Amino acid sequence: MTLIAERPETIHEHPEHHEGPTGILKWLTSTDHKIIGLNYMITAIVMFYVSGSMAILIRIQLASPQSSLLSLQQYNELFTMHGSLMLYLFAGPFAFGGLANYIIPLQVGAPDMAFPRLNALSYWLYLTGCATMLMGFLTAGGAAAFGWVAYAPLSSAIHSPGAGPDLFILAILLTGFSAIFTAVNLITTIFYLRAPGLTMFRMPIFTWNMLVTAMLILIAFPVLASAMVMLFADRKFGAHIFSVTGGGVPVLYQHLFWFFGHPEVYILALPYFGVVTEILPVFSRKPLFGYKGMVFATMAIAALSTGVWGHHMFTTGVVLLPFFSLLSYLIAVPTGIKFFNWIGTMWRGQIKFDTPMLFSIGFLLGFLMGGLSGVMLASPPIDFATHDTYFVVAHFHQVLFATTVFAGFGALYYWYPKMYGRMLREGLGKLHFWLMFVGFWLTYVPMYILGLKGMPRRVATYPSGLGWHTLNQVSTAGSYLIAISFAVLLWNLWVSWRKPVPAGNDPWDGHTLEWFTSSPPPHHNFERLPPIRSERPVWDYNHPEAPALVHSRSGRGTDTSPAGTNVGPAAGKAGTIMQASEANRLEDASPKGREGYDR
Amino acid sequence: MKIEANILVGLAVFFAVVSLGYWFWSYEPAGTAMLAGTVLFGLLPGAYYFWWAKRMKPRTEDRPDATLKEGAGVVGSFPGSSIWPFVLGMGLFLVVLSLVFGTWLLVVGGVITLYATIGVTAESRRGGTV
C-alpha cells in the first residue's frame, strides 16, 4: 500500500491510522524510518556490548606480564574484531543509521526518509554485514587477525589464510554499501523534505552535522569499498595490486585505506558533535552561541579531514610530511571554534545537570584531552617517537570513547523519551555516568604513560621489570568500572520497561521540531507543525513571551505572515522560562520584536 | 536550493585547490587521483543544483518567510511497507557469501536477488504490495 503523505495545515480531527502488518512481518517489511532507526540502534548497541566484552578480555590478558589467558592468535583475533565491531558496526551505524535515521526526518519536519525502501535495504545489508563479520569466529582458521586496518601484505592470502579474513572483507563491503545508501538517503531528505520556512540556516546543528557527515561518507566509503575489492582480488583471484612479488605496491593500500580512514574518524565524530550541540543549549536554557560559526566549523573540519590521511603514514617514509602535518594542525582551528561555542553556550546559562547534560560535559572533557594529544601527534617528530605505541592507542580511544560513547549514550538518554514515550531513571543514569567517567580516565590516562615508556600496541604479552605492570593494572581496573557502568544502563532500560514513567511530548523543554510531535511519533511523524521562524521553533512556540533573538544585524523584517506570530500555549514549566534579563543580553537590539527573526 | 548548490560547488573548489597543491608539492599519483575524484563528487551534483537554483523560484523551504499554509499539500508518496528490501538484502547476503563458501550459493543468491529486483521495480510501478 502506498501512502500519500500530506503536510497538514491544521490539526487533523481524525488522524489517518496506518494499517499494516503486525508482529514479525511488521519488523521485516517496515519502511518507516523510526522502526528502521530503532533496529539500527539496537543492533549497534548489541555490537557495542559484544565488542566491549572483547575489550575486557584484552584488558584481563594485559593486566599481568606474561599472561597466558589468551593465545597469541586469539589475542590478535580479539583486538581485530574489537576494533572492527566498534568502528564499522557500532560507532558509525549507531550515528548515521540509528540516531540520524530516527531524528533527521523529525528535525526537518518530514514524514519519512526520502527513499524508505532503500533505507530498509541499508539496514538489511548492515545486519548481514554484522553476521558476516562475526561468522569469522566460526570458521576453522578463526576470525581476521590483522588489525581493523587490514594492512597489505599482512592481509594477503599467504600471511592470513582462511575464510575468516575473507569474511572480514565482505562484511566491510556489505556495511560500506549500507552506509553509502544511508548517506544518499540523508542528503536527499535534508535537501528536499524540509518543512516550509525551515531554511538551511535554520536547521538544527545535528541535522547540519549529519548532512556534512553524509557527504564525508560519500567521499570516503567508495574508496574503502574499492580497496576491499582489490584486497579480495589479491587474495582470491591472483591479482598483484598490493604484493611486491607481483610488481604491486603495498603502500597503495595504506593510501586507499587512510583516505577512507581519516574521514571515517570524523564520520564517527561529527554526528556526536551534533548531539552535544543539541543537548548543551537545551540544558543550559539558552540558544546556541555562534550558530553559523558551528556550521562553518563543521564544514571546515570535514573538508580538512579529507586532506590529512598521510599523517597515519608518517613512518612509511613515502609521504609528504609538511603537507599532512600542516593540514592536521589546521583542523585544530575549527575544533577550537566548536569548543569556544560550546562553552559560550553554557556560559551564564541556567544549567540543569540532567543525565544527557552530564554525558555531554563528560564528552567535552574527554574529547579535549584526546583532541590535544592528537595535535601533538600531528607533529612528525612526536609521531616518529610514539607511532604504534600505547600513546596512540590512548589518543584515539579517548577521542572515540568521548564522541561515540559519552555523546552517543548521552543521545540515548536525551532521545529515549521521544523514541519510547517513557523516561529513563535519572538516578541510575547518573550512576552510569559517574562510573563510566571515572573508569574512562582510569583506563586511558595510564595508556599515555605506557606509550611514553615505550609499550608497543598490539602485543599480547610483555615482560615484567619494565615498569608496565602497575599502569596496566590500573587501566584494567578502569575498564571494569566501564563494564559495570554499562550493566547499570541495562538495569535502567529494564526498570524503564517494567515500570514506565510517561515522558510526554517534550520532557526537556526542547528546541527542535522532534519535541513537537507525540512520543513516540505517529506514522508519518507530524499531525501539525509550529510556525518555523528560527532554529528553535518549538521553544518559540512554547515561550511566546520570550523576546526575539536577532542573529544577523541585517534584519530585513520581511516576516509579516500570520503564521509568524506565536499563538501557542506557553509550556510554563517552573524554572524553564529564560529570565528576561538573560535574554535581553542576547543581542536583542531589534525594536521589531519577534518579526526580527529573519536572517 | 542556492545554499545546497553553494555547499557542493564550494566543496569542489576547495578540493580543486588542495589537489593542485598536493600534486605540485608531492607528485604522488594515488592521493591526487582520490582528491581529484572528490572534486568531481562536488562538481557534478553541484552544477546540477546550481543550474536549477538559477531557474527555479525558491521553494517554501528556501524562504524564511514561508508559511505552513503555502507548504500544505502532498509531500510525496511513501511506501507503507514492503517485503522486497528484506528479500533483496538476503539475496545480496548469499551472493556475497558465495565468494567464500562456493559457487552453489551464487545460484541461490542470484535467483533471489533477481527475483527481488523485479519485485521492487514492479512494486514501484503498481504502487506497493504487502
XYZ file of C-alpha atoms in Angstrom:
729
model
C 0.000 0.000 0.000
C 1.460 3.327 -0.979
C 0.606 6.135 1.333
C 0.437 9.694 0.172
C 1.999 11.850 2.815
C 0.377 15.234 3.173
C 1.763 18.058 5.165
C -1.203 19.138 7.224
C -2.015 22.749 7.694
C -4.055 22.296 10.834
C -4.712 19.575 13.327
C -6.399 16.518 11.881
C -9.610 15.727 13.674
C -9.224 12.063 12.846
C -5.621 11.304 12.057
C -5.357 8.652 9.427
C -4.273 5.439 11.040
C -1.749 3.379 9.213
C -2.963 -0.156 8.630
C -0.118 -2.545 8.062
C 1.281 -5.891 9.003
C 1.954 -6.649 12.644
C 4.430 -8.737 14.615
C 7.478 -10.195 12.952
C 6.123 -9.326 9.500
C 5.948 -5.683 10.564
C 9.616 -5.824 11.519
C 10.598 -7.495 8.234
C 8.544 -5.272 5.943
C 8.642 -1.891 7.647
C 9.862 1.071 5.651
C 9.151 3.505 8.492
C 12.326 5.407 9.335
C 11.555 5.158 13.047
C 11.382 1.371 13.094
C 14.469 1.078 10.881
C 16.278 3.605 13.049
C 15.492 1.642 16.199
C 16.566 -1.597 14.509
C 19.846 0.053 13.657
C 20.345 1.372 17.154
C 19.518 -1.895 18.901
C 21.801 -3.871 16.575
C 24.580 -1.332 17.051
C 24.262 -1.435 20.838
C 24.367 -5.249 20.773
C 27.577 -4.960 18.730
C 28.873 -2.477 21.300
C 28.319 -4.924 24.146
C 29.890 -7.804 22.183
C 32.884 -5.675 21.287
C 33.130 -4.294 24.806
C 33.305 -7.849 26.171
C 36.229 -8.480 23.834
C 37.915 -5.357 25.204
C 37.506 -6.673 28.739
C 39.153 -9.970 27.733
C 42.018 -7.997 26.216
C 42.382 -5.943 29.382
C 42.379 -9.069 31.582
C 45.128 -10.514 29.401
C 47.196 -7.351 29.748
C 46.688 -6.940 33.496
C 49.728 -9.053 34.301
C 53.011 -9.659 32.478
C 53.496 -12.986 30.694
C 49.774 -13.638 30.919
C 48.575 -16.850 29.338
C 44.813 -16.341 29.378
C 44.674 -15.952 25.600
C 46.846 -17.488 22.916
C 48.635 -15.108 20.587
C 46.263 -15.947 17.740
C 43.213 -15.459 19.961
C 44.568 -12.128 21.161
C 45.116 -10.948 17.574
C 41.608 -12.015 16.604
C 40.114 -10.246 19.600
C 41.774 -6.865 19.069
C 40.972 -7.034 15.363
C 37.325 -7.817 15.985
C 37.107 -5.335 18.865
C 38.246 -2.537 16.558
C 36.195 -3.675 13.596
C 32.988 -4.072 15.548
C 33.386 -0.760 17.322
C 34.336 1.267 14.252
C 32.466 -0.341 11.375
C 29.487 -1.849 13.159
C 28.820 0.257 16.257
C 30.021 3.843 16.116
C 29.130 4.692 12.534
C 25.841 2.825 12.128
C 24.678 3.942 15.585
C 25.056 7.550 14.432
C 24.016 7.682 10.795
C 21.847 4.558 10.667
C 20.282 4.837 14.097
C 20.178 8.345 15.513
C 20.149 10.210 12.213
C 17.624 7.868 10.661
C 15.265 8.366 13.558
C 15.867 12.030 14.313
C 16.602 13.777 10.996
C 13.126 13.390 9.421
C 11.655 14.598 12.713
C 14.018 17.561 12.929
C 13.296 18.729 9.385
C 9.560 18.096 9.669
C 9.449 15.315 7.059
C 7.028 12.378 7.008
C 9.779 9.806 6.364
C 13.192 9.458 4.772
C 13.305 10.300 1.074
C 13.793 6.665 -0.035
C 12.126 4.435 2.563
C 12.748 1.131 0.794
C 16.407 1.961 0.193
C 16.541 2.755 3.888
C 15.232 -0.701 4.728
C 17.747 -2.284 2.345
C 20.532 -0.365 4.122
C 19.520 -1.941 7.393
C 19.437 -5.474 5.979
C 22.851 -5.016 4.436
C 24.142 -3.720 7.759
C 22.644 -6.628 9.688
C 24.044 -9.202 7.261
C 27.372 -7.371 7.442
C 27.353 -7.838 11.231
C 26.549 -11.518 10.782
C 29.314 -11.924 8.190
C 31.869 -10.245 10.442
C 31.025 -12.428 13.444
C 30.857 -15.554 11.276
C 34.658 -15.381 11.145
C 34.801 -16.826 14.667
C 33.009 -19.947 13.457
C 35.478 -20.751 10.673
C 38.315 -23.235 11.091
C 41.086 -20.625 10.887
C 39.349 -18.208 13.217
C 38.383 -14.580 12.604
C 40.550 -11.998 10.888
C 43.674 -11.240 12.949
C 45.410 -8.402 11.114
C 44.027 -5.362 12.937
C 40.993 -3.353 11.853
C 43.122 -1.643 9.190
C 43.877 -4.928 7.345
C 47.219 -3.683 6.051
C 48.648 -5.357 2.985
C 50.721 -7.543 2.830
C 49.766 -8.903 6.267
C 46.220 -9.402 4.997
C 47.367 -11.348 1.937
C 46.394 -14.971 1.362
C 49.887 -16.122 2.347
C 50.098 -14.340 5.694
C 46.429 -14.582 6.652
C 44.990 -17.712 5.072
C 41.497 -18.999 5.711
C 37.914 -17.886 5.379
C 37.907 -15.502 8.362
C 39.785 -12.686 6.593
C 37.599 -13.138 3.508
C 34.501 -12.747 5.637
C 36.007 -9.628 7.226
C 36.493 -8.038 3.792
C 32.985 -8.954 2.637
C 31.432 -7.707 5.872
C 33.060 -4.328 5.273
C 31.732 -4.297 1.715
C 28.187 -5.016 2.926
C 28.213 -2.415 5.694
C 30.055 0.022 3.431
C 27.280 -0.091 0.866
C 24.687 0.213 3.598
C 26.476 3.385 4.758
C 26.583 4.790 1.230
C 22.847 4.178 0.734
C 22.038 5.781 4.069
C 24.186 8.789 3.192
C 22.344 9.302 -0.105
C 19.069 8.997 1.757
C 20.076 11.520 4.409
C 21.311 14.116 1.931
C 18.161 13.832 -0.176
C 15.930 14.050 2.890
C 17.708 17.151 4.150
C 17.752 18.843 0.733
C 14.204 18.069 -0.355
C 11.899 17.270 2.559
C 12.280 20.227 4.879
C 9.181 21.892 6.274
C 8.151 25.313 4.907
C 10.231 28.087 6.408
C 12.943 25.686 7.586
C 15.763 27.193 5.581
C 19.214 25.637 5.600
C 20.405 28.122 8.192
C 17.530 27.297 10.497
C 18.263 23.587 10.584
C 19.282 22.133 13.927
C 23.032 21.616 14.197
C 22.563 17.848 14.462
C 20.935 17.915 11.027
C 23.739 20.081 9.677
C 26.366 17.744 11.042
C 24.616 14.717 9.603
C 24.481 16.427 6.195
C 28.211 17.024 6.314
C 28.808 13.506 7.654
C 26.774 12.023 4.811
C 28.908 13.916 2.302
C 32.044 12.604 4.003
C 30.619 9.090 3.750
C 30.129 9.569 0.023
C 33.739 10.765 -0.276
C 35.301 8.061 1.893
C 33.337 4.827 1.699
C 33.616 4.242 -2.066
C 37.409 4.390 -1.646
C 37.225 1.814 1.148
C 34.972 -0.392 -0.956
C 37.404 -0.264 -3.866
C 40.345 -1.016 -1.550
C 38.478 -4.037 -0.195
C 37.625 -5.270 -3.703
C 41.307 -5.004 -4.650
C 42.364 -6.791 -1.477
C 39.866 -9.544 -2.171
C 41.100 -9.846 -5.742
C 44.650 -10.202 -4.426
C 43.589 -12.902 -2.009
C 41.248 -14.952 -4.145
C 41.741 -14.169 -7.813
C 45.527 -13.995 -8.023
C 45.781 -10.254 -8.588
C 49.001 -8.495 -7.510
C 47.843 -4.998 -6.731
C 49.367 -4.911 -3.263
C 52.011 -7.666 -3.441
C 55.623 -6.747 -4.105
C 56.447 -10.088 -5.729
C 53.847 -9.478 -8.420
C 55.003 -5.926 -9.041
C 52.357 -4.336 -6.832
C 52.671 -1.550 -4.262
C 51.685 -2.398 -0.652
C 51.769 1.240 0.406
C 48.991 1.950 -2.102
C 46.718 0.029 0.245
C 47.623 2.397 3.047
C 46.863 5.387 0.830
C 43.463 3.972 -0.103
C 42.655 2.831 3.399
C 43.564 6.055 5.139
C 41.882 8.199 2.516
C 38.841 6.442 3.919
C 40.203 6.019 7.423
C 40.753 9.587 8.443
C 37.444 10.943 7.162
C 35.962 7.884 8.905
C 37.173 9.254 12.234
C 35.173 12.394 11.512
C 32.245 10.360 10.234
C 32.294 8.894 13.730
C 32.847 12.236 15.453
C 30.746 14.852 13.643
C 27.332 13.263 14.377
C 28.241 13.186 18.043
C 29.415 16.798 17.945
C 25.924 17.457 16.610
C 24.351 15.556 19.505
C 26.288 17.597 22.034
C 25.349 20.796 20.216
C 21.696 19.798 20.585
C 21.964 18.893 24.256
C 24.010 21.831 25.598
C 21.594 24.661 24.645
C 18.539 22.761 25.876
C 20.018 22.074 29.300
C 21.669 25.494 29.551
C 18.302 27.104 28.730
C 19.943 29.339 26.174
C 20.073 29.419 22.399
C 23.217 28.061 20.811
C 26.092 30.506 20.885
C 27.500 31.101 17.400
C 25.165 29.070 15.200
C 26.820 29.956 11.908
C 30.262 29.508 13.390
C 29.273 25.973 14.335
C 28.057 25.211 10.809
C 31.181 26.544 9.154
C 33.423 24.831 11.702
C 31.743 21.521 10.862
C 32.279 22.075 7.160
C 35.882 23.112 7.706
C 36.619 20.045 9.819
C 35.086 17.783 7.209
C 36.898 19.422 4.299
C 40.281 19.392 6.036
C 39.862 15.841 7.296
C 39.902 14.593 3.709
C 43.372 16.007 3.168
C 45.169 14.567 6.177
C 45.241 10.816 5.521
C 49.022 10.816 5.260
C 49.522 11.552 8.957
C 48.727 7.897 9.626
C 51.607 7.030 7.295
C 54.338 9.364 8.574
C 56.625 6.459 9.414
C 56.308 4.848 5.970
C 58.745 7.497 4.757
C 56.959 7.996 1.451
C 54.501 10.744 2.315
C 54.886 14.483 2.181
C 55.359 15.344 5.854
C 54.842 19.139 5.800
C 51.616 18.953 3.765
C 49.907 16.439 6.019
C 51.264 17.990 9.191
C 50.013 21.434 8.164
C 46.514 20.262 7.319
C 46.336 18.198 10.515
C 47.245 21.225 12.585
C 44.661 23.310 10.740
C 41.867 21.014 11.939
C 42.558 22.222 15.462
C 41.250 25.674 14.476
C 37.618 24.778 13.638
C 37.613 22.284 16.501
C 38.695 25.104 18.782
C 35.844 27.233 17.442
C 33.464 24.450 18.381
C 34.839 24.264 21.908
C 34.602 28.033 22.227
C 30.969 27.972 21.121
C 30.072 25.043 23.366
C 31.476 26.896 26.361
C 29.835 30.098 25.155
C 26.516 28.259 25.070
C 26.855 27.139 28.667
C 28.309 30.438 29.856
C 25.891 32.094 32.299
C 23.148 29.696 31.344
C 20.786 28.132 33.833
C 22.374 24.750 33.611
C 20.329 21.715 34.585
C 22.570 18.733 35.255
C 20.304 16.038 33.919
C 21.868 12.837 32.627
C 22.209 13.917 28.958
C 23.945 17.105 30.097
C 26.376 15.150 32.290
C 27.259 12.917 29.359
C 27.821 15.984 27.175
C 30.141 17.545 29.722
C 31.946 14.224 30.004
C 32.355 14.386 26.243
C 33.813 17.895 26.406
C 36.466 16.885 28.932
C 37.374 13.570 27.333
C 37.449 14.937 23.817
C 39.552 17.889 24.911
C 42.344 15.644 26.158
C 42.014 13.223 23.232
C 41.994 16.104 20.773
C 45.018 17.809 22.285
C 47.097 14.637 22.189
C 46.013 14.441 18.535
C 47.518 17.854 17.934
C 50.759 16.535 19.420
C 50.681 13.535 17.088
C 50.257 15.794 14.069
C 53.894 16.753 14.542
C 56.065 14.245 12.643
C 58.914 14.165 15.215
C 56.498 13.277 18.019
C 54.735 10.793 15.773
C 58.027 9.071 14.909
C 58.685 8.580 18.609
C 55.226 7.384 19.571
C 53.998 5.617 16.431
C 52.450 2.205 17.194
C 52.796 2.692 20.939
C 50.084 2.879 23.550
C 50.278 6.676 23.309
C 48.410 6.467 20.010
C 46.039 3.867 21.450
C 45.236 6.195 24.347
C 44.753 9.142 21.966
C 42.230 7.528 19.675
C 40.427 5.705 22.449
C 39.938 8.996 24.259
C 38.691 10.679 21.086
C 36.373 7.892 20.054
C 35.171 6.960 23.539
C 34.360 10.602 24.232
C 32.437 11.004 20.989
C 30.761 7.686 20.385
C 30.209 6.567 23.969
C 29.841 9.733 26.045
C 27.972 11.717 23.407
C 26.379 8.616 21.874
C 24.840 7.385 25.096
C 24.064 10.985 26.035
C 21.979 10.970 22.861
C 20.313 7.765 24.014
C 19.360 9.390 27.331
C 18.240 12.550 25.508
C 16.085 10.970 22.799
C 14.952 7.778 24.528
C 11.827 9.554 25.876
C 10.940 10.550 22.307
C 11.563 7.074 20.947
C 9.642 5.096 23.561
C 7.455 7.686 25.265
C 8.893 6.839 28.677
C 11.713 8.195 30.781
C 14.929 6.558 31.850
C 15.633 6.872 35.563
C 17.759 9.885 36.440
C 19.438 8.256 39.433
C 20.578 5.210 37.514
C 21.600 7.421 34.605
C 23.818 9.481 36.869
C 25.305 6.350 38.407
C 26.051 5.149 34.860
C 27.722 8.443 34.095
C 29.935 8.669 37.161
C 31.114 5.050 36.982
C 31.899 5.485 33.312
C 33.549 8.868 33.818
C 35.937 7.589 36.486
C 36.532 4.390 34.527
C 37.295 6.361 31.382
C 40.139 8.341 32.942
C 41.495 5.360 34.866
C 41.599 3.281 31.696
C 43.163 5.663 29.240
C 45.481 8.021 31.147
C 47.819 5.140 32.143
C 47.967 4.180 28.468
C 49.531 7.552 27.612
C 52.260 6.921 30.170
C 52.716 3.344 28.977
C 53.143 4.654 25.447
C 55.772 7.136 26.547
C 57.537 4.317 28.403
C 57.655 2.518 25.085
C 54.987 -0.162 25.298
C 54.041 -1.101 21.724
C 50.427 -1.655 20.717
C 49.022 -4.989 19.555
C 51.251 -7.147 21.775
C 49.645 -9.970 23.718
C 52.234 -10.190 26.473
C 55.044 -8.088 27.900
C 57.962 -8.951 30.158
C 57.950 -7.890 33.788
C 60.528 -5.452 35.080
C 59.820 -2.674 32.586
C 57.549 -0.743 34.914
C 54.480 -1.502 32.804
C 52.723 -3.797 35.226
C 51.109 -1.353 37.663
C 49.929 1.008 34.953
C 48.319 -1.855 33.069
C 46.596 -2.988 36.237
C 45.151 0.493 36.786
C 43.967 0.534 33.198
C 42.291 -2.850 33.605
C 40.600 -1.715 36.825
C 39.236 1.296 34.926
C 37.870 -0.923 32.211
C 36.000 -2.966 34.857
C 34.343 0.249 36.054
C 33.232 0.991 32.491
C 31.837 -2.530 32.211
C 29.893 -2.109 35.472
C 28.531 1.227 34.249
C 27.081 -0.490 31.203
C 25.430 -3.089 33.396
C 23.763 -0.114 35.114
C 22.484 1.039 31.705
C 20.898 -2.373 31.123
C 19.319 -2.164 34.574
C 17.990 1.296 33.720
C 16.442 0.046 30.475
C 14.905 -2.891 32.343
C 13.382 -0.612 35.000
C 12.025 1.730 32.373
C 10.476 -1.230 30.563
C 8.898 -2.767 33.666
C 7.741 0.411 35.387
C 7.255 3.054 32.733
C 7.194 6.721 33.632
C 5.404 8.555 30.808
C 7.581 11.188 29.170
C 5.062 13.425 27.439
C 5.853 15.161 24.187
C 8.547 17.469 25.436
C 10.199 16.356 28.685
C 13.289 18.561 28.328
C 11.610 21.764 27.060
C 13.416 21.131 23.769
C 14.143 23.473 20.904
C 13.745 21.467 17.735
C 10.810 20.011 15.833
C 11.043 16.443 17.123
C 9.758 17.661 20.502
C 6.557 18.975 18.923
C 5.111 15.627 17.944
C 3.928 12.878 20.249
C 6.270 10.376 21.918
C 6.673 8.023 20.136
C 5.732 9.892 16.956
C 2.810 8.619 14.852
C 3.227 7.124 11.402
C 4.406 9.945 9.122
C 5.514 11.839 12.190
C 3.514 15.053 12.415
C -0.126 15.843 12.765
C 0.701 19.525 12.927
C 3.735 21.775 12.845
C 4.557 25.004 14.624
C 5.482 28.068 12.587
C 9.197 27.961 11.865
C 10.816 31.343 12.357
C 14.137 30.457 13.957
C 16.360 27.470 14.569
C 14.321 26.568 17.646
C 10.689 26.669 16.521
C 9.303 24.527 19.349
C 10.872 26.702 22.009
C 9.444 29.807 20.312
C 6.034 28.178 20.245
C 6.166 27.223 23.893
C 7.605 30.545 25.074
C 5.836 33.317 23.176
C 6.659 35.747 25.969
C 10.406 35.494 25.399
C 11.985 38.349 23.468
C 13.169 37.641 19.967
C 16.710 36.784 19.095
C 18.341 38.614 16.282
C 21.249 36.734 14.845
C 22.096 38.932 11.930
C 22.139 42.668 12.050
C 20.706 42.948 8.558
C 17.231 42.040 9.873
C 15.278 42.676 6.741
C 11.997 42.174 8.551
C 10.131 40.557 5.711
C 8.220 38.360 8.091
C 4.687 39.629 8.014
C 2.846 36.344 7.764
C 0.249 35.468 10.361
C 1.986 32.123 10.798
C 4.937 34.014 12.126
C 3.011 35.113 15.162
C 3.051 32.903 18.161
C -0.294 31.651 19.232
C 0.739 28.549 21.078
C 0.248 27.978 24.744
C 3.218 28.624 26.904
C 4.523 25.465 28.430
C 5.004 27.449 31.596
C 7.020 24.852 33.455
C 8.505 26.149 36.629
C 12.059 27.171 36.192
C 12.127 26.677 32.483
C 11.486 30.202 31.309
C 14.516 32.173 30.425
C 14.892 35.222 32.575
C 14.213 38.402 30.731
C 17.493 39.926 31.750
C 19.287 36.870 30.424
C 17.501 37.022 27.115
C 17.957 40.755 26.787
C 21.657 40.299 26.913
C 21.464 38.127 23.844
C 21.970 40.850 21.315
C 18.347 41.867 21.272
C 18.690 45.214 19.631
C 15.676 44.908 17.420
C 12.635 47.063 18.018
C 10.782 44.821 15.614
C 10.405 42.246 18.310
C 9.601 38.782 17.058
C 9.490 39.929 13.473
C 13.220 40.370 13.652
C 13.911 36.659 13.463
C 14.645 36.743 9.820
C 18.152 36.051 8.746
C 18.361 25.436 -3.429
C 21.045 28.091 -3.675
C 22.737 27.161 -0.399
C 22.695 23.475 -1.311
C 24.374 24.311 -4.633
C 26.930 26.537 -2.925
C 27.913 23.799 -0.470
C 28.593 21.290 -3.245
C 30.342 23.731 -5.563
C 32.350 25.087 -2.642
C 33.455 21.551 -1.845
C 34.622 21.122 -5.439
C 36.551 24.411 -5.382
C 38.238 23.555 -2.071
C 39.352 20.153 -3.289
C 40.495 21.553 -6.630
C 42.859 23.843 -4.730
C 44.006 21.027 -2.436
C 44.511 18.623 -5.372
C 46.627 21.109 -7.281
C 48.641 21.989 -4.191
C 49.161 18.350 -3.331
C 50.184 17.335 -6.845
C 52.705 20.103 -7.399
C 54.163 19.640 -3.942
C 54.383 15.845 -3.795
C 53.897 14.408 -7.334
C 52.205 11.474 -5.634
C 49.601 9.967 -8.001
C 47.330 7.922 -5.685
C 46.355 10.746 -3.364
C 45.992 13.216 -6.226
C 43.650 10.848 -8.053
C 41.450 10.453 -4.994
C 41.396 14.187 -4.331
C 40.523 14.855 -7.970
C 37.697 12.338 -7.671
C 36.405 14.314 -4.717
C 36.347 17.436 -6.906
C 34.017 15.611 -9.275
C 31.844 14.487 -6.374
C 31.217 18.137 -5.560
C 31.122 19.402 -9.115
C 28.626 17.061 -10.774
C 25.673 17.344 -8.376
C 26.740 20.898 -7.509
C 26.495 22.021 -11.132
C 23.090 20.374 -11.423
C 21.829 22.169 -8.311
C 23.382 25.413 -9.479
C 21.612 25.097 -12.843
C 18.262 24.617 -11.145
C 18.853 27.211 -8.448
C 19.208 29.794 -11.251
C 15.975 28.688 -12.921
C 13.657 27.826 -10.043
C 11.647 30.020 -7.811
C 12.754 29.458 -4.198
C 10.878 26.566 -2.657
C 8.918 27.062 0.552
C 11.799 25.520 2.479
C 14.200 28.036 0.937
C 12.223 31.089 2.043
C 12.491 32.257 5.625
C 9.031 33.845 5.443
C 7.144 30.840 4.033
C 4.039 29.893 5.979
C 2.831 26.412 6.731
C -0.212 27.134 4.575
C 1.966 27.547 1.497
C 3.636 24.235 2.138
C 0.456 22.288 2.786
C -0.498 19.530 0.418
C 1.083 16.420 -0.947
C 4.716 15.952 0.019
C 5.214 12.734 -1.879
C 4.226 9.118 -1.955
C 5.878 6.800 0.529
C 5.565 3.032 0.521
C 3.605 1.820 3.531
C 5.568 -1.366 3.937
C 7.438 -3.666 1.623
C 8.955 -7.120 1.879
C 11.308 -6.585 -1.066
C 14.156 -4.753 0.699
C 14.434 -7.737 3.055
C 14.410 -10.273 0.212
C 16.930 -8.211 -1.753
C 19.152 -7.896 1.299
C 19.135 -11.636 1.912
C 19.808 -12.317 -1.772
C 22.815 -9.999 -1.737
C 23.986 -11.621 1.511
C 24.030 -15.040 -0.157
C 25.721 -13.652 -3.272
C 28.474 -12.169 -1.094
C 28.857 -15.366 0.940
C 29.174 -17.379 -2.262
C 32.555 -15.721 -2.748
C 33.767 -17.569 0.343
C 31.658 -20.698 0.601
C 31.311 -21.776 -3.019
C 29.585 -21.091 -6.285
C 26.478 -23.128 -5.444
C 25.376 -20.294 -3.136
C 25.692 -17.871 -6.022
C 22.927 -19.749 -7.844
C 20.553 -19.493 -4.881
C 21.527 -15.928 -4.037
C 21.468 -14.815 -7.662
C 17.940 -16.115 -8.192
C 16.687 -14.433 -5.005
C 18.406 -11.153 -5.901
C 16.972 -11.170 -9.420
C 13.503 -12.042 -8.108
C 13.667 -9.255 -5.531
C 14.939 -6.737 -8.085
C 11.951 -7.480 -10.302
C 9.689 -7.358 -7.257
C 10.901 -3.992 -6.048
C 10.676 -2.470 -9.526
C 7.202 -3.833 -10.190
C 6.112 -2.596 -6.783
C 7.192 0.927 -7.672
C 5.004 0.776 -10.763
C 1.997 -0.901 -9.191
C 2.087 1.193 -6.067
C 3.200 -1.260 -3.447
C 2.245 -4.596 -2.007
C 2.159 -6.343 1.399
